[in-house]
Amino acid sequence: MTTFRLYNTLTRAVEEFAPADGETVRMYTCGPTVYKPAHLGNFRTFLFEDLLRRVVVLRGWQTLQVMNLTDVDDKIISGASEAGVTIGEITAPVVKKFHEDRAFLRIQDAEIYPSATDHIPEMVALVKTLVDRGLAYRAEDGSVYFAIGKLHGYGKLSRLDTREVKTGARVIQDDYSKENAQDFALWKAAKEEDEKTGAAWDSPWGRGRPGWHLECSAMAMRYLGETMDIHCGGIDLIFPHHEDEIAQSEGATGAPFARFWCHGEFLLTDGSKMAKRIGNVATVADLKEQGVSAAAFRHFVFSTHYRKQLNLSGEALEASLEGVRRIGDFAARLEAARGATPALETIAAEAEKEVVEALSDDLNAPAALGSLYTFIRRANAELDRGGQDRAAVEAARKTFARINSVLDVIPEEAGPDPELAAWVEEKLAARRAARAARDFARADALRGEIEARGISIEDGPHGTRWKKIR
Ligand code: AMP
Ligand code: ZN
């Protein structure tokens, strides 16, 4: 097999990648701020990370993926304050929705989804280390700031010069207490609003809450150790978020925080180009409403390389719907085939090699899709010819399954009715919660309820899948 190569933002070059321990890829993917449901732009980034994850598995490695849920920040706090509730009351339904949307898009489960508010002690400990090492200071306002001038190499990821850093940073007018306008907050002194909404905790510097970047450093190191293999996010996170994650983590440990930094480009919307048939879509709910299947949206996202901008247009979604229809038809035909000409085996082997090569070349999913279509065209021609070779069909099935284990672009045959689907999702969410609470009797009862309506469910490494069997 060829080597696996990834573009590393840190070096600005495509480099050969293998996990440090030779077995498990330890990756951290910055997750959603759970203030309101994630939009399709967010999901483009999560799909790029899903692609990476699946290619890692295709290459024979294991994954240890951490995706954080940012459940305390300015918007959440002001939202909670306006509604007269706690931050948890704002974020809980959004977290639930995030997992539902993610499951709809067939984004595989990360191994760990830690939330910021569950890791305050880790964050306080990290700030303490930075203060002890002379890299952070408590200002008069009771907040703690990172002194970027004290860290050698600050800016190495974004490669911004000091002048750019200054204009890029969100310099707040009333932050006079900072020693340097570019210093960023590690710990923010609590305001009345924070206390009122349950967004304040005790610390050696008084009541307060974590700054934006702190959670990712603390939780990444807690679950992945001082040095991880790959850190991912959307391109907008390079500065200041990832730069500051590096400062916090490397300032505390002296070890490299991540070996590879991978960033996905943005999804854009171009109103004027939005289709006649498929109107404006911004969320997963819109996709469902417009009849755009998960398979079609995945196909649409994977049709463009993750490091190129992608425009959300009705035409492109239509083309992807048509594309996955073809792929689905081929899957059904292959499933039903009883024999083929021996040539099909060679065709399958060639396709598999091409797809693995494309995906290993900095996740070139568009090229992989191209090879899949070539495979479908050639295989269809062989199947048209007839033939008795069962092994050839088996080989083609295996190849197709292997390719689809990464792309996951077969549409559901006939979609179940939306009301039933919503009911099942709700029951599955309750079952997940019951299992998390180790209430297995309740979880089993919920399974029974689901099965009683003719739905079979299957728990796999990628979460729970269900289908209607009668
Ligand atoms: P947020 O919920 O804002 O913290 O963002 C979650 C993830 O979505 C981050 O990795 C962002 O970089 C990414 N993201 C935000 N907007 C877009 C977009 N329009 N296209 C692609 N990724 C995005
Ligand atoms: Zn982060």
Short mmCIF file of C-alpha atoms and ligand atoms in Angstrom, two decimals:
data_model
loop_
_atom_site.label_atom_id
_atom_site.label_comp_id
_atom_site.label_asym_id
_atom_site.label_seq_id
_atom_site.Cartn_x
_atom_site.Cartn_y
_atom_site.Cartn_z
CA MET A 1 0.00 0.00 0.00
CA THR A 2 1.21 3.53 -0.71
CA THR A 3 1.99 5.89 2.13
CA PHE A 4 -0.65 8.11 3.68
CA ARG A 5 -0.06 11.81 3.15
CA LEU A 6 -1.71 14.81 4.77
CA TYR A 7 -1.30 18.54 4.40
CA ASN A 8 0.10 19.93 7.64
CA THR A 9 -0.74 23.58 8.28
CA LEU A 10 2.19 23.76 10.69
CA THR A 11 4.74 23.11 7.92
CA ARG A 12 2.59 24.26 4.97
CA ALA A 13 3.46 21.01 3.20
CA VAL A 14 1.97 17.62 2.40
CA GLU A 15 3.78 15.14 4.63
CA GLU A 16 3.74 11.41 5.20
CA PHE A 17 1.60 10.50 8.17
CA ALA A 18 1.53 7.53 10.53
CA PRO A 19 0.42 7.51 14.17
CA ALA A 20 3.25 7.99 16.64
CA ASP A 21 2.60 4.63 18.31
CA GLY A 22 2.07 2.85 14.98
CA GLU A 23 -1.46 1.79 15.95
CA THR A 24 -3.87 4.41 17.11
CA VAL A 25 -4.42 7.84 15.61
CA ARG A 26 -5.03 10.21 18.48
CA MET A 27 -7.01 13.12 17.12
CA TYR A 28 -8.75 16.17 18.49
CA THR A 29 -11.45 17.87 16.48
CA CYS A 30 -12.80 21.19 17.75
CA GLY A 31 -16.52 20.67 18.18
CA PRO A 32 -19.58 22.86 18.10
CA THR A 33 -20.51 25.71 20.37
CA VAL A 34 -23.84 24.38 21.57
CA TYR A 35 -25.74 27.62 21.52
CA LYS A 36 -27.88 26.91 18.50
CA PRO A 37 -28.02 23.98 16.06
CA ALA A 38 -24.91 23.56 13.93
CA HIS A 39 -25.28 24.78 10.34
CA LEU A 40 -24.21 22.98 7.20
CA GLY A 41 -20.91 24.90 7.19
CA ASN A 42 -20.06 23.38 10.56
CA PHE A 43 -21.08 20.01 9.18
CA ARG A 44 -18.80 20.39 6.20
CA THR A 45 -15.92 20.54 8.66
CA PHE A 46 -17.28 17.61 10.69
CA LEU A 47 -17.66 15.61 7.45
CA PHE A 48 -14.05 16.33 6.51
CA GLU A 49 -13.09 14.96 9.93
CA ASP A 50 -15.38 11.96 9.40
CA LEU A 51 -13.60 11.33 6.10
CA LEU A 52 -10.21 11.51 7.83
CA ARG A 53 -11.40 9.14 10.53
CA ARG A 54 -12.71 6.60 8.04
CA VAL A 55 -9.57 6.75 5.90
CA VAL A 56 -7.48 6.16 9.03
CA VAL A 57 -9.52 2.98 9.59
CA LEU A 58 -9.25 2.04 5.91
CA ARG A 59 -5.48 2.26 6.33
CA GLY A 60 -5.69 -0.28 9.15
CA TRP A 61 -5.20 2.00 12.14
CA GLN A 62 -7.46 2.63 15.09
CA THR A 63 -8.85 5.98 16.14
CA LEU A 64 -9.05 7.80 19.41
CA GLN A 65 -11.01 10.90 18.52
CA VAL A 66 -12.02 13.59 20.96
CA MET A 67 -14.59 16.19 19.97
CA ASN A 68 -15.37 18.83 22.57
CA LEU A 69 -18.71 20.48 23.10
CA THR A 70 -18.31 24.15 23.99
CA ASP A 71 -21.10 24.63 26.50
CA VAL A 72 -20.00 27.87 28.15
CA ASP A 73 -19.30 31.05 26.18
CA ASP A 74 -20.50 34.65 25.81
CA LYS A 75 -23.47 33.87 23.56
CA ILE A 76 -24.68 30.99 25.71
CA ILE A 77 -24.43 33.13 28.84
CA SER A 78 -26.29 36.10 27.40
CA GLY A 79 -28.90 33.78 25.91
CA ALA A 80 -29.42 32.13 29.29
CA SER A 81 -29.50 35.45 31.06
CA GLU A 82 -32.14 36.85 28.73
CA ALA A 83 -34.28 33.74 29.11
CA GLY A 84 -33.76 33.66 32.88
CA VAL A 85 -32.37 30.12 32.82
CA THR A 86 -29.01 28.42 33.43
CA ILE A 87 -26.53 27.76 30.65
CA GLY A 88 -27.26 24.04 30.94
CA GLU A 89 -30.89 24.63 30.05
CA ILE A 90 -29.78 26.42 26.88
CA THR A 91 -27.19 23.84 25.84
CA ALA A 92 -28.85 20.49 26.67
CA PRO A 93 -31.38 20.51 23.80
CA VAL A 94 -28.72 21.77 21.38
CA VAL A 95 -26.38 18.92 22.29
CA LYS A 96 -29.19 16.46 21.67
CA LYS A 97 -29.93 18.04 18.30
CA PHE A 98 -26.25 17.98 17.37
CA HIS A 99 -26.05 14.23 17.87
CA GLU A 100 -29.28 13.69 15.93
CA ASP A 101 -28.06 15.78 12.99
CA ARG A 102 -24.68 14.09 13.10
CA ALA A 103 -26.30 10.66 13.04
CA PHE A 104 -28.49 11.71 10.12
CA LEU A 105 -25.37 12.68 8.15
CA ARG A 106 -23.79 9.33 9.07
CA ILE A 107 -20.91 11.05 10.83
CA GLN A 108 -19.34 8.33 12.92
CA ASP A 109 -19.16 8.69 16.68
CA ALA A 110 -15.98 10.09 18.14
CA GLU A 111 -14.71 8.02 21.05
CA ILE A 112 -15.15 10.91 23.49
CA TYR A 113 -17.38 14.01 23.54
CA PRO A 114 -16.23 15.94 26.58
CA SER A 115 -18.00 19.15 27.49
CA ALA A 116 -16.19 22.19 28.83
CA THR A 117 -18.25 22.53 31.99
CA ASP A 118 -17.31 18.99 33.05
CA HIS A 119 -13.61 19.84 32.96
CA ILE A 120 -13.20 22.99 35.02
CA PRO A 121 -10.67 21.39 37.44
CA GLU A 122 -8.41 20.39 34.53
CA MET A 123 -8.60 23.91 33.16
CA VAL A 124 -7.84 25.55 36.50
CA ALA A 125 -4.84 23.24 36.92
CA LEU A 126 -3.55 24.22 33.48
CA VAL A 127 -3.84 27.94 34.24
CA LYS A 128 -2.04 27.35 37.53
CA THR A 129 0.85 25.66 35.72
CA LEU A 130 1.10 28.58 33.30
CA VAL A 131 1.08 31.11 36.15
CA ASP A 132 3.74 29.08 38.00
CA ARG A 133 5.87 29.03 34.88
CA GLY A 134 5.67 32.79 34.53
CA LEU A 135 3.70 32.65 31.29
CA ALA A 136 0.44 33.95 32.71
CA TYR A 137 -0.53 36.67 35.16
CA ARG A 138 -3.54 37.72 37.15
CA ALA A 139 -4.67 41.21 36.19
CA GLU A 140 -6.34 43.77 38.43
CA ASP A 141 -9.78 42.79 37.19
CA GLY A 142 -9.32 39.28 38.58
CA SER A 143 -8.89 37.72 35.14
CA VAL A 144 -5.82 35.69 34.18
CA TYR A 145 -4.08 36.38 30.87
CA PHE A 146 -1.50 34.53 28.84
CA ALA A 147 1.58 36.70 28.22
CA ILE A 148 2.30 35.89 24.60
CA GLY A 149 5.57 37.87 24.66
CA LYS A 150 6.96 35.40 27.19
CA LEU A 151 6.52 32.36 24.96
CA HIS A 152 9.20 31.74 22.40
CA GLY A 153 7.65 30.83 19.07
CA TYR A 154 4.17 32.29 19.60
CA GLY A 155 2.57 32.57 16.16
CA LYS A 156 4.26 29.59 14.53
CA LEU A 157 1.03 28.04 13.26
CA SER A 158 -0.59 31.14 11.79
CA ARG A 159 2.75 32.75 10.89
CA LEU A 160 1.30 36.17 11.48
CA ASP A 161 3.75 38.89 12.33
CA THR A 162 3.14 40.87 15.48
CA ARG A 163 1.37 43.65 13.63
CA GLU A 164 -1.13 41.22 12.14
CA VAL A 165 -1.60 39.49 15.45
CA LYS A 166 -2.55 42.83 16.93
CA THR A 167 -5.24 43.56 14.35
CA GLY A 168 -6.47 39.97 14.30
CA ALA A 169 -6.97 39.70 18.03
CA ARG A 170 -10.24 40.79 19.48
CA VAL A 171 -8.91 43.64 21.57
CA ILE A 172 -11.63 44.66 23.93
CA GLN A 173 -11.73 48.31 24.88
CA ASP A 174 -12.11 47.82 28.60
CA ASP A 175 -9.27 45.35 28.88
CA TYR A 176 -6.89 48.01 30.20
CA SER A 177 -5.73 45.64 32.89
CA LYS A 178 -3.86 43.51 30.36
CA GLU A 179 -0.11 44.08 30.22
CA ASN A 180 -0.16 43.73 26.46
CA ALA A 181 -3.16 44.26 24.19
CA GLN A 182 -2.47 40.94 22.43
CA ASP A 183 -2.51 38.82 25.57
CA PHE A 184 -5.53 36.55 25.65
CA ALA A 185 -7.74 35.55 28.57
CA LEU A 186 -7.22 32.15 30.15
CA TRP A 187 -9.65 32.80 32.97
CA LYS A 188 -12.29 35.52 33.06
CA ALA A 189 -13.37 37.08 36.33
CA ALA A 190 -17.04 36.35 36.97
CA LYS A 191 -19.64 39.01 36.21
CA GLU A 192 -23.12 39.10 37.68
CA GLU A 193 -24.53 37.49 34.54
CA ASP A 194 -22.13 34.54 34.88
CA GLU A 195 -23.17 33.90 38.48
CA LYS A 196 -26.85 34.18 37.62
CA THR A 197 -26.66 31.62 34.82
CA GLY A 198 -24.43 29.09 36.56
CA ALA A 199 -21.38 30.02 34.52
CA ALA A 200 -18.96 30.81 37.38
CA TRP A 201 -16.63 28.55 39.31
CA ASP A 202 -14.15 28.88 42.18
CA SER A 203 -10.48 29.25 41.34
CA PRO A 204 -7.29 30.41 43.06
CA TRP A 205 -7.90 33.79 41.37
CA GLY A 206 -11.49 34.13 42.53
CA ARG A 207 -14.80 33.27 40.90
CA GLY A 208 -14.66 33.09 37.15
CA ARG A 209 -15.00 31.07 33.99
CA PRO A 210 -12.62 29.70 31.35
CA GLY A 211 -11.52 31.72 28.33
CA TRP A 212 -12.40 30.45 24.86
CA HIS A 213 -9.24 28.48 24.08
CA LEU A 214 -8.57 26.87 27.43
CA GLU A 215 -11.00 23.94 27.23
CA CYS A 216 -9.41 22.47 24.11
CA SER A 217 -5.89 22.43 25.58
CA ALA A 218 -7.05 20.99 28.89
CA MET A 219 -9.34 18.32 27.45
CA ALA A 220 -7.02 17.33 24.61
CA MET A 221 -4.16 16.72 27.02
CA ARG A 222 -6.43 14.96 29.50
CA TYR A 223 -7.58 12.38 26.92
CA LEU A 224 -4.76 12.30 24.38
CA GLY A 225 -1.63 13.10 26.37
CA GLU A 226 0.87 15.91 25.84
CA THR A 227 1.37 15.24 22.13
CA MET A 228 -1.43 14.11 19.84
CA ASP A 229 -1.18 12.93 16.25
CA ILE A 230 -3.66 15.22 14.50
CA HIS A 231 -5.56 18.33 15.50
CA CYS A 232 -8.36 19.42 13.14
CA GLY A 233 -10.80 22.22 12.66
CA GLY A 234 -12.15 24.69 10.16
CA ILE A 235 -9.72 27.13 8.61
CA ASP A 236 -11.05 30.06 10.65
CA LEU A 237 -9.73 28.41 13.81
CA ILE A 238 -6.04 28.68 12.85
CA PHE A 239 -5.87 32.10 14.44
CA PRO A 240 -6.35 32.87 17.19
CA HIS A 241 -7.93 29.65 18.52
CA HIS A 242 -5.36 27.04 17.52
CA GLU A 243 -2.43 29.39 17.93
CA ASP A 244 -3.56 29.99 21.49
CA GLU A 245 -4.17 26.29 22.13
CA ILE A 246 -0.53 25.71 21.16
CA ALA A 247 0.63 28.52 23.44
CA GLN A 248 -1.30 27.15 26.43
CA SER A 249 -0.34 23.52 25.91
CA GLU A 250 3.27 23.88 24.88
CA GLY A 251 3.77 26.64 27.45
CA ALA A 252 2.70 24.16 30.12
CA THR A 253 4.45 21.00 28.93
CA GLY A 254 7.33 22.08 26.69
CA ALA A 255 6.30 19.23 24.36
CA PRO A 256 4.80 19.65 20.86
CA PHE A 257 1.01 19.77 21.23
CA ALA A 258 0.08 18.22 17.86
CA ARG A 259 2.23 16.62 15.18
CA PHE A 260 -0.20 17.49 12.39
CA TRP A 261 -2.61 20.40 12.11
CA CYS A 262 -5.31 19.87 9.49
CA HIS A 263 -7.82 22.50 8.46
CA GLY A 264 -10.88 22.27 6.25
CA GLU A 265 -11.99 25.10 4.00
CA PHE A 266 -15.32 26.86 4.29
CA LEU A 267 -18.72 26.07 2.88
CA LEU A 268 -20.11 29.20 1.27
CA THR A 269 -23.62 30.07 0.22
CA ASP A 270 -24.26 31.98 -2.90
CA GLY A 271 -27.86 33.14 -2.78
CA SER A 272 -28.12 33.97 -6.45
CA LYS A 273 -27.02 30.51 -7.46
CA MET A 274 -29.42 28.68 -5.19
CA ALA A 275 -31.66 26.46 -7.20
CA LYS A 276 -35.17 26.64 -8.37
CA ARG A 277 -36.08 23.20 -7.12
CA ILE A 278 -33.97 23.12 -4.00
CA GLY A 279 -34.35 26.33 -2.11
CA ASN A 280 -32.18 27.85 0.56
CA VAL A 281 -30.76 25.27 2.85
CA ALA A 282 -28.78 26.13 5.95
CA THR A 283 -29.32 23.29 8.41
CA VAL A 284 -29.89 19.55 8.48
CA ALA A 285 -33.57 20.25 9.06
CA ASP A 286 -33.62 22.12 5.73
CA LEU A 287 -31.97 19.18 3.98
CA LYS A 288 -34.64 16.85 5.29
CA GLU A 289 -37.38 19.23 4.31
CA GLN A 290 -36.03 19.51 0.76
CA GLY A 291 -35.57 15.78 0.40
CA VAL A 292 -31.78 15.90 0.26
CA SER A 293 -30.61 12.59 1.69
CA ALA A 294 -27.56 12.15 3.90
CA ALA A 295 -25.97 10.21 1.06
CA ALA A 296 -26.51 13.12 -1.33
CA PHE A 297 -25.11 15.70 1.08
CA ARG A 298 -22.04 13.56 1.76
CA HIS A 299 -21.60 13.13 -1.98
CA PHE A 300 -21.89 16.90 -2.45
CA VAL A 301 -19.27 17.61 0.24
CA PHE A 302 -16.87 14.92 -0.97
CA SER A 303 -17.09 16.13 -4.57
CA THR A 304 -14.74 18.99 -3.66
CA HIS A 305 -11.38 18.58 -1.96
CA TYR A 306 -11.52 19.59 1.70
CA ARG A 307 -8.90 22.30 1.22
CA LYS A 308 -10.94 24.09 -1.44
CA GLN A 309 -13.87 26.38 -0.84
CA LEU A 310 -17.23 24.83 -1.62
CA ASN A 311 -20.33 26.63 -2.73
CA LEU A 312 -23.70 25.35 -1.59
CA SER A 313 -25.93 25.44 -4.63
CA GLY A 314 -29.14 23.76 -5.62
CA GLU A 315 -27.59 22.55 -8.88
CA ALA A 316 -24.78 20.81 -7.02
CA LEU A 317 -27.22 19.17 -4.58
CA GLU A 318 -29.37 18.00 -7.50
CA ALA A 319 -26.32 16.54 -9.21
CA SER A 320 -25.39 14.70 -6.01
CA LEU A 321 -28.92 13.34 -5.63
CA GLU A 322 -28.62 11.97 -9.15
CA GLY A 323 -25.14 10.62 -8.41
CA VAL A 324 -26.15 8.68 -5.32
CA ARG A 325 -29.17 7.30 -7.14
CA ARG A 326 -26.76 5.73 -9.63
CA ILE A 327 -24.56 4.43 -6.83
CA GLY A 328 -27.59 2.99 -5.03
CA ASP A 329 -28.85 1.30 -8.19
CA PHE A 330 -25.44 -0.25 -8.71
CA ALA A 331 -25.35 -1.48 -5.12
CA ALA A 332 -28.71 -3.17 -5.59
CA ARG A 333 -27.64 -4.74 -8.85
CA LEU A 334 -24.43 -6.07 -7.36
CA GLU A 335 -26.37 -7.47 -4.42
CA ALA A 336 -28.70 -9.35 -6.73
CA ALA A 337 -26.04 -10.60 -9.17
CA ARG A 338 -25.45 -14.37 -9.20
CA GLY A 339 -22.45 -14.45 -11.53
CA ALA A 340 -20.29 -12.34 -13.83
CA THR A 341 -17.39 -12.59 -16.20
CA PRO A 342 -13.98 -13.17 -14.58
CA ALA A 343 -12.87 -9.73 -15.81
CA LEU A 344 -14.96 -8.17 -13.06
CA GLU A 345 -12.43 -9.34 -10.48
CA THR A 346 -9.59 -7.46 -12.20
CA ILE A 347 -11.74 -4.37 -12.60
CA ALA A 348 -12.57 -4.45 -8.90
CA ALA A 349 -8.93 -4.80 -7.89
CA GLU A 350 -7.96 -1.85 -10.07
CA ALA A 351 -10.75 0.32 -8.66
CA GLU A 352 -9.84 -0.50 -5.08
CA LYS A 353 -6.21 0.37 -5.64
CA GLU A 354 -7.14 3.67 -7.27
CA VAL A 355 -9.53 4.69 -4.52
CA VAL A 356 -7.11 3.84 -1.70
CA GLU A 357 -4.42 5.80 -3.51
CA ALA A 358 -6.66 8.83 -3.97
CA LEU A 359 -7.80 8.86 -0.35
CA SER A 360 -4.23 8.38 0.85
CA ASP A 361 -3.19 11.43 -1.13
CA ASP A 362 -4.34 14.12 1.31
CA LEU A 363 -7.89 12.75 1.37
CA ASN A 364 -8.63 13.26 -2.30
CA ALA A 365 -12.29 12.31 -2.10
CA PRO A 366 -13.27 13.85 -5.46
CA ALA A 367 -10.73 11.60 -7.18
CA ALA A 368 -12.02 8.63 -5.17
CA LEU A 369 -15.57 9.40 -6.33
CA GLY A 370 -14.32 9.61 -9.90
CA SER A 371 -12.75 6.16 -9.58
CA LEU A 372 -15.95 4.82 -8.06
CA TYR A 373 -17.92 5.99 -11.08
CA THR A 374 -15.40 4.42 -13.43
CA PHE A 375 -15.74 1.19 -11.47
CA ILE A 376 -19.53 1.35 -11.70
CA ARG A 377 -19.43 1.95 -15.45
CA ARG A 378 -16.99 -0.89 -16.10
CA ALA A 379 -18.67 -3.30 -13.69
CA ASN A 380 -22.10 -2.60 -15.19
CA ALA A 381 -20.70 -3.47 -18.61
CA GLU A 382 -19.38 -6.78 -17.26
CA LEU A 383 -22.66 -7.58 -15.54
CA ASP A 384 -24.49 -6.86 -18.81
CA ARG A 385 -22.36 -9.55 -20.43
CA GLY A 386 -23.61 -12.19 -18.02
CA GLY A 387 -21.26 -14.92 -16.84
CA GLN A 388 -21.07 -17.58 -14.16
CA ASP A 389 -18.14 -16.46 -12.05
CA ARG A 390 -19.40 -16.09 -8.50
CA ALA A 391 -15.99 -15.21 -7.10
CA ALA A 392 -15.81 -12.21 -9.41
CA VAL A 393 -19.11 -10.91 -8.04
CA GLU A 394 -17.91 -11.49 -4.51
CA ALA A 395 -14.72 -9.55 -5.22
CA ALA A 396 -16.71 -6.66 -6.69
CA ARG A 397 -18.98 -6.60 -3.64
CA LYS A 398 -16.00 -6.48 -1.32
CA THR A 399 -14.41 -3.63 -3.25
CA PHE A 400 -17.63 -1.70 -3.34
CA ALA A 401 -18.16 -2.19 0.41
CA ARG A 402 -14.61 -1.06 1.14
CA ILE A 403 -14.99 2.11 -0.92
CA ASN A 404 -18.38 2.82 0.61
CA SER A 405 -17.02 2.24 4.13
CA VAL A 406 -15.33 5.60 3.66
CA LEU A 407 -17.74 7.56 1.47
CA ASP A 408 -21.00 6.07 2.83
CA VAL A 409 -23.06 7.33 -0.09
CA ILE A 410 -25.75 4.72 -0.69
CA PRO A 411 -29.16 6.35 -0.31
CA GLU A 412 -31.80 4.63 1.78
CA GLU A 413 -34.13 2.70 -0.52
CA ALA A 414 -37.49 4.14 0.31
CA GLY A 415 -37.29 6.55 3.19
CA PRO A 416 -39.51 5.67 6.16
CA ASP A 417 -42.23 8.15 6.95
CA PRO A 418 -40.89 11.19 8.78
CA GLU A 419 -43.18 10.80 11.77
CA LEU A 420 -42.01 7.25 12.43
CA ALA A 421 -38.39 8.30 11.92
CA ALA A 422 -38.74 11.10 14.46
CA TRP A 423 -40.36 8.71 16.94
CA VAL A 424 -37.54 6.17 16.55
CA GLU A 425 -34.87 8.85 16.95
CA GLU A 426 -36.51 10.05 20.13
CA LYS A 427 -36.62 6.53 21.57
CA LEU A 428 -33.00 5.92 20.57
CA ALA A 429 -31.93 9.13 22.30
CA ALA A 430 -33.75 8.03 25.46
CA ARG A 431 -32.07 4.64 25.18
CA ARG A 432 -28.65 6.28 24.82
CA ALA A 433 -29.33 8.33 27.93
CA ALA A 434 -30.50 5.24 29.84
CA ARG A 435 -27.38 3.34 28.87
CA ALA A 436 -25.17 6.27 29.83
CA ALA A 437 -26.87 6.23 33.23
CA ARG A 438 -26.31 2.44 33.34
CA ASP A 439 -30.05 1.88 33.56
CA PHE A 440 -29.99 -1.20 31.36
CA ALA A 441 -33.47 -2.36 32.26
CA ARG A 442 -34.89 0.88 30.87
CA ALA A 443 -32.63 0.66 27.82
CA ASP A 444 -33.92 -2.86 27.09
CA ALA A 445 -37.50 -1.76 27.56
CA LEU A 446 -36.95 1.02 25.01
CA ARG A 447 -35.45 -1.44 22.58
CA GLY A 448 -38.54 -3.60 22.99
CA GLU A 449 -40.80 -0.63 22.27
CA ILE A 450 -38.89 0.13 19.08
CA GLU A 451 -38.92 -3.48 17.86
CA ALA A 452 -42.61 -3.80 18.59
CA ARG A 453 -43.19 -1.26 15.80
CA GLY A 454 -41.36 -3.41 13.26
CA ILE A 455 -38.04 -1.64 13.48
CA SER A 456 -34.81 -3.56 13.84
CA ILE A 457 -31.90 -1.81 15.51
CA GLU A 458 -28.27 -2.67 15.39
CA ASP A 459 -25.54 -1.28 17.63
CA GLY A 460 -22.24 -1.03 15.84
CA PRO A 461 -18.93 0.71 16.22
CA HIS A 462 -20.43 3.68 14.39
CA GLY A 463 -23.46 4.14 16.57
CA THR A 464 -26.92 2.69 16.29
CA ARG A 465 -28.51 2.09 12.90
CA TRP A 466 -32.13 1.20 12.45
CA LYS A 467 -34.36 0.05 9.65
CA LYS A 468 -37.97 -0.89 9.10
CA ILE A 469 -38.39 -4.61 8.58
CA ARG A 470 -42.16 -4.88 8.37
P1 AMP B 1 -18.31 26.67 16.07
O1 AMP B 1 -19.57 25.99 16.48
O2 AMP B 1 -18.52 28.07 15.57
O3 AMP B 1 -17.28 26.61 17.15
O4 AMP B 1 -17.71 25.90 14.79
C1 AMP B 1 -17.54 24.50 14.73
C2 AMP B 1 -16.67 24.15 13.54
O5 AMP B 1 -17.25 24.56 12.31
C3 AMP B 1 -15.28 24.78 13.56
O6 AMP B 1 -14.31 23.82 13.19
C4 AMP B 1 -15.37 25.88 12.52
O7 AMP B 1 -14.12 26.15 11.94
C5 AMP B 1 -16.30 25.25 11.51
N1 AMP B 1 -17.02 26.19 10.62
C6 AMP B 1 -17.70 27.32 10.96
N2 AMP B 1 -18.27 27.89 9.87
C7 AMP B 1 -17.94 27.10 8.80
C8 AMP B 1 -18.22 27.14 7.38
N3 AMP B 1 -18.98 28.10 6.83
N4 AMP B 1 -17.70 26.16 6.60
C9 AMP B 1 -16.95 25.17 7.13
N5 AMP B 1 -16.66 25.08 8.44
C10 AMP B 1 -17.15 26.02 9.29
ZN ZN B 2 -10.62 24.01 19.94
#
